[in-house]
Amino acid sequence: MATMKAAVFVSPGKIALRDKPVPEIGPLDALIRITTTTICGTDVHILKGEYPVAAGLTVGHEPVGIIEKLGSEVHGFKVGQRVIAGAITPSGHSNACLCGIGAQDGPDSPHGFKVAGGWKFGNTIDGSQAEFLRVPDAMANLSPIPDHLSDEQVLMCPDIMSTGFSGAERGNIKIGDTVVIFALGPIGLSAVAGAKLLGATKIIGVDSIPDRLNIARALGADHVINFKTHDPVQEILKLTDGRGVDVAIEALGVQQTFESSLRVLRPGGTLSSLGVYSSDLRLPLDAFGAGLGDFTIVSTLCPGGKERMRRLMEAVGSGRADLSNLVTHRFKLSEIEEAYDLFANQRDGVIKVAITP
Amino acid sequence: MATMKAAVFVSPGKIALRDKPVPEIGPLDALIRITTTTICGTDVHILKGEYPVAAGLTVGHEPVGIIEKLGSEVHGFKVGQRVIAGAITPSGHSNACLCGIGAQDGPDSPHGFKVAGGWKFGNTIDGSQAEFLRVPDAMANLSPIPDHLSDEQVLMCPDIMSTGFSGAERGNIKIGDTVVIFALGPIGLSAVAGAKLLGATKIIGVDSIPDRLNIARALGADHVINFKTHDPVQEILKLTDGRGVDVAIEALGVQQTFESSLRVLRPGGTLSSLGVYSSDLRLPLDAFGAGLGDFTIVSTLCPGGKERMRRLMEAVGSGRADLSNLVTHRFKLSEIEEAYDLFANQRDGVIKVAITP
Amino acid sequence: MATMKAAVFVSPGKIALRDKPVPEIGPLDALIRITTTTICGTDVHILKGEYPVAAGLTVGHEPVGIIEKLGSEVHGFKVGQRVIAGAITPSGHSNACLCGIGAQDGPDSPHGFKVAGGWKFGNTIDGSQAEFLRVPDAMANLSPIPDHLSDEQVLMCPDIMSTGFSGAERGNIKIGDTVVIFALGPIGLSAVAGAKLLGATKIIGVDSIPDRLNIARALGADHVINFKTHDPVQEILKLTDGRGVDVAIEALGVQQTFESSLRVLRPGGTLSSLGVYSSDLRLPLDAFGAGLGDFTIVSTLCPGGKERMRRLMEAVGSGRADLSNLVTHRFKLSEIEEAYDLFANQRDGVIKVAITP
Amino acid sequence: MATMKAAVFVSPGKIALRDKPVPEIGPLDALIRITTTTICGTDVHILKGEYPVAAGLTVGHEPVGIIEKLGSEVHGFKVGQRVIAGAITPSGHSNACLCGIGAQDGPDSPHGFKVAGGWKFGNTIDGSQAEFLRVPDAMANLSPIPDHLSDEQVLMCPDIMSTGFSGAERGNIKIGDTVVIFALGPIGLSAVAGAKLLGATKIIGVDSIPDRLNIARALGADHVINFKTHDPVQEILKLTDGRGVDVAIEALGVQQTFESSLRVLRPGGTLSSLGVYSSDLRLPLDAFGAGLGDFTIVSTLCPGGKERMRRLMEAVGSGRADLSNLVTHRFKLSEIEEAYDLFANQRDGVIKVAITP
């Protein structure tokens, strides 16, 4: 049996490179030879044991690669095509998918629901930080990469760009909106780009790392606030003549950014939450307007599926969104433990890393 | 100067009938002679001092009456017409109104926003529990009552029906949805009727008062749960084969109903909050799916304006919704202190009272 | 090789019962033993040669039956289950499906698009007027029938109810809307039920057949207009005090009903077209308001897929919609030529027929 | 009585500068001293007698100016403020306004509806091509100009930008959409900018005038097609690999562009019509997919009101949209007949003119 290198979750605190069998595929699957992948903040949650996955699971959910093999029932693709698949891989045929929320794909039978059933790679099945990846429901999930785009140009599509843009989309941004993004990591920066792409005319980014504030400006932020030197709530009210913002995007996953997002919303505004939280949240009575504020709060999991990926690659290819400069560091798959160390500890100004087997 | 009787807020714990001058009106106002009005749960919050209003303010925000006088710039109406006005009276010309959220009407100048600016009657200006009422921005707010409808038939339109239906509307109910309503007071019962009117095919009502559970059934609930004898979360999962509900409507304003609403939501579902809260709310990590559930949480303040009232009276007149049997008790305006005593203490199975000057 | 009876298109003017092999199924398919099916107006278009299909094709697209066999890759169902499938059978994995318009399912490759790619049964593959039916993409399309519902109770779900309701849904009906339905055949009657289910408070039906006008009233029409005795446009303006309707649903497919739909729309209203047309349409300059009317015109093809079917069966099971009385005549499959003769010529007050193998 | 110069419609073929009294204002009005205005294609329809207005009416509906006087009931503004008002001036208090379609503002009484009731300037009341302008319902319609924006920078907001953007907005453009704009006059060019602002990733402009094709490129078109040298339908299918476009914007008002828009739509796509038509339109059977294409056709009249204007000026001020270079020629009000001659005959590459009293 052929073997390959794969980054596996061993135990809390340890993700390590191991030899594993190259995945077998079924009739509806595809086997992808990974050419580039990356590490996500969620992988760091897994590393730290904050988000539980099975020991031995291959981690990673952001694949760029080449079709190595196709299941017998997969039509419309051919071996050798360059493709990406989304971090979320909807089956296409579940009730959730047929309702248009593929990220919540899952068993239709009555076992009680669970959230995020569409997130499979590196969560419930082996992931992309490996030499090969099995893609389930390949016809719904493989998306060919246009020839003129490099691996790194599309590397943000499977998760970062899809998630960040969805924060803007679910905020239902309209022309003339003022939008704030709290936390300018890869997701938040992508949300800045998404807000710009959707017609927000005043975009405010909040973080404390000068490099990130600068990238936010380059991606479309009209104003940036360093929360170490200025109170963001006060600054935002000042920047909006006291009106507050139409849409606030939370891109970190902690009480403070969530609460500040709520505090700066105009009546009738939308809080669009992208964070992965690790504790209960509080809606303070005043910030929530005692329930009388006509507020909307939405949480969104990264949309997946080949059509989403096609559209995001169109955004890249047309020059409308360029997130490739978020890749600050590059590693071989063999160096992935080192990459995790750098990324998890946010050293050396790292934003995203590119991993190549 | 002509005087009239009016129920005024005196101090926490005391609303009393007093003589006050009949209101003067400006060019854009109308003066309404009240023929029927009612008491709202919010008035009880005011009575108890939980929601602060100015001492001496006339309370009440649910007017049915006859046009007594029209301001010089009010066109399209005539003295003697029977009309209602919504609890919320949007100006029509604020930025919020022009954005479609009249309930958040308010000064457009940059003083910092506040929520619920469209709620004026019995909050920031004198209200409807009186012989006469000044209606501001009359052209946007007076809605003629069709001849064949009685005062009591339209008495629920200004607030109860508008709020309850908005809970269903903002939940974005679709044909085939399962909807639960937590708490079956007047608002919750109206939300049951609204959910039915919008195509929900499985409606579940939760309360502990048998009479209310029965009325809920009559208004469209397919199932009712007495939370004193059954755990609503478990029962709802059973009734939905473990799927959870598409939409949960919170109609009370406390942590328990809010939290239970969240716990029974399917991934991608909507929590539609109608409650007026008096303390912070908590989003438990598991119930919120750690932010990965594609949930939507909306809070809604009663929509107002004459077009809304026209539509609700159409719903009444066509027989689509009949909430007149929510009126369980009737009082003269001179007996309003007694009415408050009954209503605030929820005695004698009271649901809503009708007050006639 | 096992054979079965099937109604096949022979040539324009002739649909005849023939022996054909029982369908073979692939890994993603299911084989259904048909227990009840019906004839649609579209089948009559096929019979007359107005809508071309291949000679020898089994016609019919409204299946109720029992799972006889499942493809090797089909999970979540079992042989012997009673199921329906929609008239439209989306694959779940095409770009169109992933955009949420499964009715426009089709090859994703760049051959040039065509409309209605999701309509396969009795159009591009063998249909349901037979003893057995192959259902493609079974996991996306099989929907189990609740035990307490009879075949005839769910027989309208695959097409009539799904199409009629979609006319109301795509009209974006709101509480308080006035809605007119032009032509009260099975689709139009179903649209009446759909408009009621979605909160329209004044529903007007237009036809010339007294029985259909009566059924429309029973399904929710507040007013009916016999166009042989009254001018519908004038009557509708009278019924709406000159305002016009919010939504007009066209359910026939000819210029006159389409044009009248447009003429009675209020500015900003929606024309929801369900008809299958056989000639060009004209938008008269005045009716179209010279382009200044903020009108919306939508055409909709029957939504399919198992989740849609599940929801429609919920509407039936909850008593929200009962279209079973549209079945006015019953035939054996062996009598199908006679059934076509009756149905195509609209004799004996026929609305829908039930065909049982 | 003070007099002023005003361009008035005299008779078909003749718009001339005349002396008229400075307008009187009522309690809800404002008087604006015009500092800059412009001529619209619609004014040319009026000039030619194709769109009838009363003889003696002052024409023009695109005002930039300074508040000269305020009605007694107008609050929130002050004399001397620089303001614009939209071409469309919703009252804020009609049923149409309260439904969110202010462009269809009009009498609520049952006289039978008419379209475009919100368009008053230069249509039903005196317009802006004059030294002074009465603005009705001033509180809903005056929008202060930020100090840092010049008259010419905001001159496109009242109509061109609002209309063009609305074509993109009503097309419901999503990230990754392909959008074509047929006809690149001022409205079409503005629609190009709007499509870009809303996230379209492939924008195709169609016209025959090279200068306009170049401006379209500068405003965001990825591809342009000269219909004199290439068949737009064929080119668009080629550019989209046969898929067709998601949204087609018609910006001229003739059968050919309307029909081509329909022909290039993918199933499920939207035709967004901005044209003012002067004859019946035809929906060819094949282009309309016989009614089976899940198409949406929307027509939109320029949105107005102060909040819309505020948002458009935000788009200008933030640099998101710059249409000021559409102004190719400048005239004094005293030269307006000359300006009409140039503009109506499309001489000298004129796109828009600026007129200053």
PDB file of C-alpha atoms in Angstrom, chain A residues 118-203:
ATOM      1  CA  GLY A 118     -20.287  20.464   6.183  1.00  0.00           C
ATOM      2  CA  TRP A 119     -16.852  20.949   7.665  1.00  0.00           C
ATOM      3  CA  LYS A 120     -15.220  17.586   7.127  1.00  0.00           C
ATOM      4  CA  PHE A 121     -11.531  18.056   6.122  1.00  0.00           C
ATOM      5  CA  GLY A 122      -9.324  17.915   9.170  1.00  0.00           C
ATOM      6  CA  ASN A 123     -12.374  17.703  11.394  1.00  0.00           C
ATOM      7  CA  THR A 124     -14.296  14.498  10.725  1.00  0.00           C
ATOM      8  CA  ILE A 125     -12.226  13.111   7.834  1.00  0.00           C
ATOM      9  CA  ASP A 126      -8.552  13.365   6.946  1.00  0.00           C
ATOM     10  CA  GLY A 127      -7.470  16.809   5.808  1.00  0.00           C
ATOM     11  CA  SER A 128      -5.200  18.604   3.398  1.00  0.00           C
ATOM     12  CA  GLN A 129      -1.872  18.948   5.202  1.00  0.00           C
ATOM     13  CA  ALA A 130      -0.606  15.847   3.460  1.00  0.00           C
ATOM     14  CA  GLU A 131       0.660  14.658   0.116  1.00  0.00           C
ATOM     15  CA  PHE A 132      -2.735  13.378  -0.923  1.00  0.00           C
ATOM     16  CA  LEU A 133      -6.314  14.203  -0.017  1.00  0.00           C
ATOM     17  CA  ARG A 134      -9.569  12.350  -0.562  1.00  0.00           C
ATOM     18  CA  VAL A 135     -12.302  14.814  -1.605  1.00  0.00           C
ATOM     19  CA  PRO A 136     -15.808  13.497  -0.881  1.00  0.00           C
ATOM     20  CA  ASP A 137     -18.721  14.281  -3.201  1.00  0.00           C
ATOM     21  CA  ALA A 138     -16.212  15.383  -5.793  1.00  0.00           C
ATOM     22  CA  MET A 139     -18.771  16.598  -8.325  1.00  0.00           C
ATOM     23  CA  ALA A 140     -20.018  19.183  -5.859  1.00  0.00           C
ATOM     24  CA  ASN A 141     -16.617  20.191  -4.607  1.00  0.00           C
ATOM     25  CA  LEU A 142     -13.846  20.202  -7.187  1.00  0.00           C
ATOM     26  CA  SER A 143     -13.305  23.555  -8.823  1.00  0.00           C
ATOM     27  CA  PRO A 144     -10.799  23.878 -11.682  1.00  0.00           C
ATOM     28  CA  ILE A 145      -8.179  26.600 -11.310  1.00  0.00           C
ATOM     29  CA  PRO A 146      -7.894  28.944 -14.307  1.00  0.00           C
ATOM     30  CA  ASP A 147      -4.497  28.500 -15.935  1.00  0.00           C
ATOM     31  CA  HIS A 148      -3.375  32.055 -15.352  1.00  0.00           C
ATOM     32  CA  LEU A 149      -3.700  31.819 -11.568  1.00  0.00           C
ATOM     33  CA  SER A 150      -0.909  30.460  -9.393  1.00  0.00           C
ATOM     34  CA  ASP A 151      -1.378  28.184  -6.407  1.00  0.00           C
ATOM     35  CA  GLU A 152      -0.707  31.011  -3.998  1.00  0.00           C
ATOM     36  CA  GLN A 153      -3.163  33.293  -5.736  1.00  0.00           C
ATOM     37  CA  VAL A 154      -5.990  30.856  -5.022  1.00  0.00           C
ATOM     38  CA  LEU A 155      -4.725  29.533  -1.691  1.00  0.00           C
ATOM     39  CA  MET A 156      -6.940  31.906   0.288  1.00  0.00           C
ATOM     40  CA  CYS A 157     -10.105  30.849  -1.537  1.00  0.00           C
ATOM     41  CA  PRO A 158     -10.971  27.599   0.291  1.00  0.00           C
ATOM     42  CA  ASP A 159     -11.344  29.260   3.697  1.00  0.00           C
ATOM     43  CA  ILE A 160      -9.989  32.735   4.380  1.00  0.00           C
ATOM     44  CA  MET A 161     -11.564  34.520   1.470  1.00  0.00           C
ATOM     45  CA  SER A 162     -14.769  32.523   1.575  1.00  0.00           C
ATOM     46  CA  THR A 163     -15.195  33.149   5.299  1.00  0.00           C
ATOM     47  CA  GLY A 164     -14.161  36.771   5.259  1.00  0.00           C
ATOM     48  CA  PHE A 165     -16.356  37.622   2.288  1.00  0.00           C
ATOM     49  CA  SER A 166     -19.274  35.775   3.880  1.00  0.00           C
ATOM     50  CA  GLY A 167     -18.991  38.063   6.872  1.00  0.00           C
ATOM     51  CA  ALA A 168     -19.571  40.973   4.541  1.00  0.00           C
ATOM     52  CA  GLU A 169     -22.250  39.187   2.529  1.00  0.00           C
ATOM     53  CA  ARG A 170     -24.235  38.060   5.554  1.00  0.00           C
ATOM     54  CA  GLY A 171     -23.995  41.598   6.897  1.00  0.00           C
ATOM     55  CA  ASN A 172     -26.087  42.489   3.866  1.00  0.00           C
ATOM     56  CA  ILE A 173     -23.885  45.478   3.075  1.00  0.00           C
ATOM     57  CA  LYS A 174     -25.458  48.165   0.890  1.00  0.00           C
ATOM     58  CA  ILE A 175     -23.935  51.002  -1.113  1.00  0.00           C
ATOM     59  CA  GLY A 176     -23.155  53.786   1.318  1.00  0.00           C
ATOM     60  CA  ASP A 177     -22.822  51.596   4.392  1.00  0.00           C
ATOM     61  CA  THR A 178     -20.288  52.182   7.109  1.00  0.00           C
ATOM     62  CA  VAL A 179     -18.683  48.909   8.193  1.00  0.00           C
ATOM     63  CA  VAL A 180     -16.272  48.143  10.987  1.00  0.00           C
ATOM     64  CA  ILE A 181     -14.156  45.004  11.188  1.00  0.00           C
ATOM     65  CA  PHE A 182     -12.921  44.025  14.633  1.00  0.00           C
ATOM     66  CA  ALA A 183      -9.643  42.053  14.486  1.00  0.00           C
ATOM     67  CA  LEU A 184      -7.494  42.032  11.381  1.00  0.00           C
ATOM     68  CA  GLY A 185      -6.093  38.559  11.187  1.00  0.00           C
ATOM     69  CA  PRO A 186      -6.418  36.733   7.872  1.00  0.00           C
ATOM     70  CA  ILE A 187     -10.213  36.445   8.219  1.00  0.00           C
ATOM     71  CA  GLY A 188     -10.691  40.045   9.258  1.00  0.00           C
ATOM     72  CA  LEU A 189      -8.467  41.312   6.467  1.00  0.00           C
ATOM     73  CA  SER A 190     -10.452  39.261   4.029  1.00  0.00           C
ATOM     74  CA  ALA A 191     -13.629  40.759   5.465  1.00  0.00           C
ATOM     75  CA  VAL A 192     -12.202  44.218   4.784  1.00  0.00           C
ATOM     76  CA  ALA A 193     -11.713  43.229   1.154  1.00  0.00           C
ATOM     77  CA  GLY A 194     -15.215  41.773   1.081  1.00  0.00           C
ATOM     78  CA  ALA A 195     -16.794  44.905   2.532  1.00  0.00           C
ATOM     79  CA  LYS A 196     -15.076  46.968  -0.117  1.00  0.00           C
ATOM     80  CA  LEU A 197     -16.186  44.584  -2.842  1.00  0.00           C
ATOM     81  CA  LEU A 198     -19.811  44.976  -1.749  1.00  0.00           C
ATOM     82  CA  GLY A 199     -20.038  48.746  -1.783  1.00  0.00           C
ATOM     83  CA  ALA A 200     -19.321  49.841   1.769  1.00  0.00           C
ATOM     84  CA  THR A 201     -18.143  53.425   1.508  1.00  0.00           C
ATOM     85  CA  LYS A 202     -16.647  53.836   4.949  1.00  0.00           C
ATOM     86  CA  ILE A 203     -14.642  50.880   6.204  1.00  0.00           C
TER      87      ILE A 203
END
